[in-house]
mmCIF file of C-alpha atoms in Angstrom:
data_model
loop_
_atom_site.group_PDB
_atom_site.id
_atom_site.type_symbol
_atom_site.label_atom_id
_atom_site.label_comp_id
_atom_site.label_asym_id
_atom_site.label_seq_id
_atom_site.Cartn_x
_atom_site.Cartn_y
_atom_site.Cartn_z
ATOM 1 C CA MET A 1 133.896 53.696 161.434
ATOM 2 C CA THR A 2 130.221 54.419 162.089
ATOM 3 C CA ARG A 3 127.889 53.433 164.901
ATOM 4 C CA ILE A 4 124.208 53.836 165.687
ATOM 5 C CA THR A 5 123.211 55.419 168.991
ATOM 6 C CA SER A 6 120.303 57.162 170.622
ATOM 7 C CA ALA A 7 119.977 60.847 169.800
ATOM 8 C CA ASN A 8 120.721 63.531 172.368
ATOM 9 C CA GLU A 9 119.836 67.210 172.732
ATOM 10 C CA THR A 10 122.969 68.424 170.968
ATOM 11 C CA ASP A 11 121.893 66.411 167.887
ATOM 12 C CA ILE A 12 118.628 68.321 167.398
ATOM 13 C CA PRO A 13 119.919 70.926 164.899
ATOM 14 C CA MET A 14 121.509 68.203 162.770
ATOM 15 C CA LEU A 15 118.420 65.973 162.949
ATOM 16 C CA VAL A 16 116.270 68.820 161.657
ATOM 17 C CA SER A 17 118.778 69.887 159.010
ATOM 18 C CA LEU A 18 119.398 66.374 157.712
ATOM 19 C CA ASN A 19 115.711 65.474 157.641
ATOM 20 C CA ASN A 20 114.645 68.726 155.984
ATOM 21 C CA ARG A 21 117.175 68.410 153.143
ATOM 22 C CA PHE A 22 114.888 65.758 151.734
ATOM 23 C CA SER A 23 111.532 67.402 152.477
ATOM 24 C CA ALA A 24 111.434 69.652 149.382
ATOM 25 C CA SER A 25 111.566 66.549 147.179
ATOM 26 C CA GLY A 26 108.823 64.884 149.228
ATOM 27 C CA LEU A 27 111.027 62.139 150.648
ATOM 28 C CA THR A 28 110.521 63.320 154.241
ATOM 29 C CA LEU A 29 108.117 65.644 156.014
ATOM 30 C CA ALA A 30 109.622 68.884 157.271
ATOM 31 C CA ARG A 31 110.462 68.747 160.969
ATOM 32 C CA THR A 32 110.985 71.546 163.473
ATOM 33 C CA PRO A 33 113.433 71.670 166.362
ATOM 34 C CA GLU A 34 110.417 71.356 168.666
ATOM 35 C CA PHE A 35 109.308 68.159 166.945
ATOM 36 C CA ALA A 36 112.791 66.666 167.239
ATOM 37 C CA ALA A 37 113.066 67.692 170.896
ATOM 38 C CA ASN A 38 109.659 66.204 171.720
ATOM 39 C CA HIS A 39 110.571 62.931 169.958
ATOM 40 C CA LEU A 40 114.243 62.751 170.924
ATOM 41 C CA GLY A 41 113.859 59.320 172.513
ATOM 42 C CA ASP A 42 112.300 58.045 169.279
ATOM 43 C CA TYR A 43 115.383 58.845 167.161
ATOM 44 C CA ARG A 44 118.361 56.680 166.373
ATOM 45 C CA VAL A 45 121.357 58.332 164.742
ATOM 46 C CA LEU A 46 124.268 57.110 162.679
ATOM 47 C CA ARG A 47 127.503 58.655 163.930
ATOM 48 C CA ASP A 48 130.776 58.996 162.077
ATOM 49 C CA ALA A 49 134.207 58.444 163.652
ATOM 50 C CA THR A 50 134.126 61.922 165.218
ATOM 51 C CA GLY A 51 130.652 61.447 166.717
ATOM 52 C CA GLY A 52 128.919 63.638 164.140
ATOM 53 C CA VAL A 53 125.465 62.694 162.859
ATOM 54 C CA VAL A 54 125.471 61.385 159.284
ATOM 55 C CA GLY A 55 122.090 59.650 159.341
ATOM 56 C CA CYS A 56 118.891 59.364 161.337
ATOM 57 C CA VAL A 57 115.599 57.559 161.671
ATOM 58 C CA ALA A 58 112.728 57.833 164.131
ATOM 59 C CA LEU A 59 109.526 56.138 165.213
ATOM 60 C CA ASP A 60 106.185 57.899 165.524
ATOM 61 C CA GLU A 61 103.616 56.034 167.616
ATOM 62 C CA TYR A 62 100.117 55.706 166.185
ATOM 63 C CA SER A 63 98.791 53.422 168.907
ATOM 64 C CA PRO A 64 100.322 51.248 171.622
ATOM 65 C CA SER A 65 100.812 48.514 169.010
ATOM 66 C CA VAL A 66 101.559 50.474 165.796
ATOM 67 C CA ALA A 67 104.344 52.889 164.870
ATOM 68 C CA GLU A 68 105.495 54.617 161.705
ATOM 69 C CA VAL A 69 109.132 54.739 160.614
ATOM 70 C CA ILE A 70 109.834 58.431 159.896
ATOM 71 C CA SER A 71 112.670 60.827 159.198
ATOM 72 C CA LEU A 72 114.977 58.311 157.530
ATOM 73 C CA ALA A 73 117.829 60.360 156.114
ATOM 74 C CA VAL A 74 121.515 59.771 155.331
ATOM 75 C CA GLU A 75 124.074 62.389 154.305
ATOM 76 C CA GLN A 76 124.478 62.341 150.531
ATOM 77 C CA ASP A 77 128.159 61.363 150.581
ATOM 78 C CA ALA A 78 127.375 58.475 152.968
ATOM 79 C CA GLN A 79 124.577 57.006 150.830
ATOM 80 C CA GLY A 80 124.907 53.666 149.072
ATOM 81 C CA LEU A 81 126.891 52.082 151.897
ATOM 82 C CA GLY A 82 124.065 50.238 153.670
ATOM 83 C CA HIS A 83 123.554 52.916 156.331
ATOM 84 C CA GLY A 84 119.851 53.281 155.582
ATOM 85 C CA ARG A 85 119.405 49.549 156.039
ATOM 86 C CA ALA A 86 121.277 49.704 159.372
ATOM 87 C CA LEU A 87 119.116 52.609 160.534
ATOM 88 C CA ILE A 88 115.935 50.711 159.645
ATOM 89 C CA ALA A 89 117.233 47.718 161.610
ATOM 90 C CA ALA A 90 117.829 50.016 164.594
ATOM 91 C CA ALA A 91 114.267 51.353 164.273
ATOM 92 C CA VAL A 92 112.900 47.808 164.153
ATOM 93 C CA GLU A 93 114.902 46.914 167.254
ATOM 94 C CA LEU A 94 113.559 49.991 169.065
ATOM 95 C CA ALA A 95 110.008 49.104 168.002
ATOM 96 C CA ARG A 96 110.384 45.556 169.296
ATOM 97 C CA SER A 97 111.747 46.795 172.618
ATOM 98 C CA ARG A 98 108.654 48.998 172.962
ATOM 99 C CA GLY A 99 106.248 46.195 172.094
ATOM 100 C CA TYR A 100 104.955 47.490 168.763
ATOM 101 C CA ILE A 101 103.318 44.721 166.761
ATOM 102 C CA GLU A 102 103.243 46.600 163.445
ATOM 103 C CA LEU A 103 105.540 49.097 161.756
ATOM 104 C CA PHE A 104 104.827 50.976 158.567
ATOM 105 C CA SER A 105 106.344 53.655 156.394
ATOM 106 C CA VAL A 106 104.768 55.975 153.869
ATOM 107 C CA SER A 107 106.742 56.723 150.754
#
């Protein structure tokens, strides 16, 4: 069973590792632990039954009304199960709660 939660400080190494697995292929931008720590409240994580992080997504504010969906990543063996879609829905929910009018993503 999986669930989506807010990220916490102990998740930072996994957020960086998971995100950066896809940066060499250009699917994500490389992130540092400092970036993740500074944006911790902007992350939502997909947790497995043991509480481990198997996916993540974050928002990056461009203006008070516009945010970018960033750092979408799902562990390879958990792909194809709709987790990316669930993470995007969590990002949209977070954006709505913060009053963003527009969301975008660069691919």
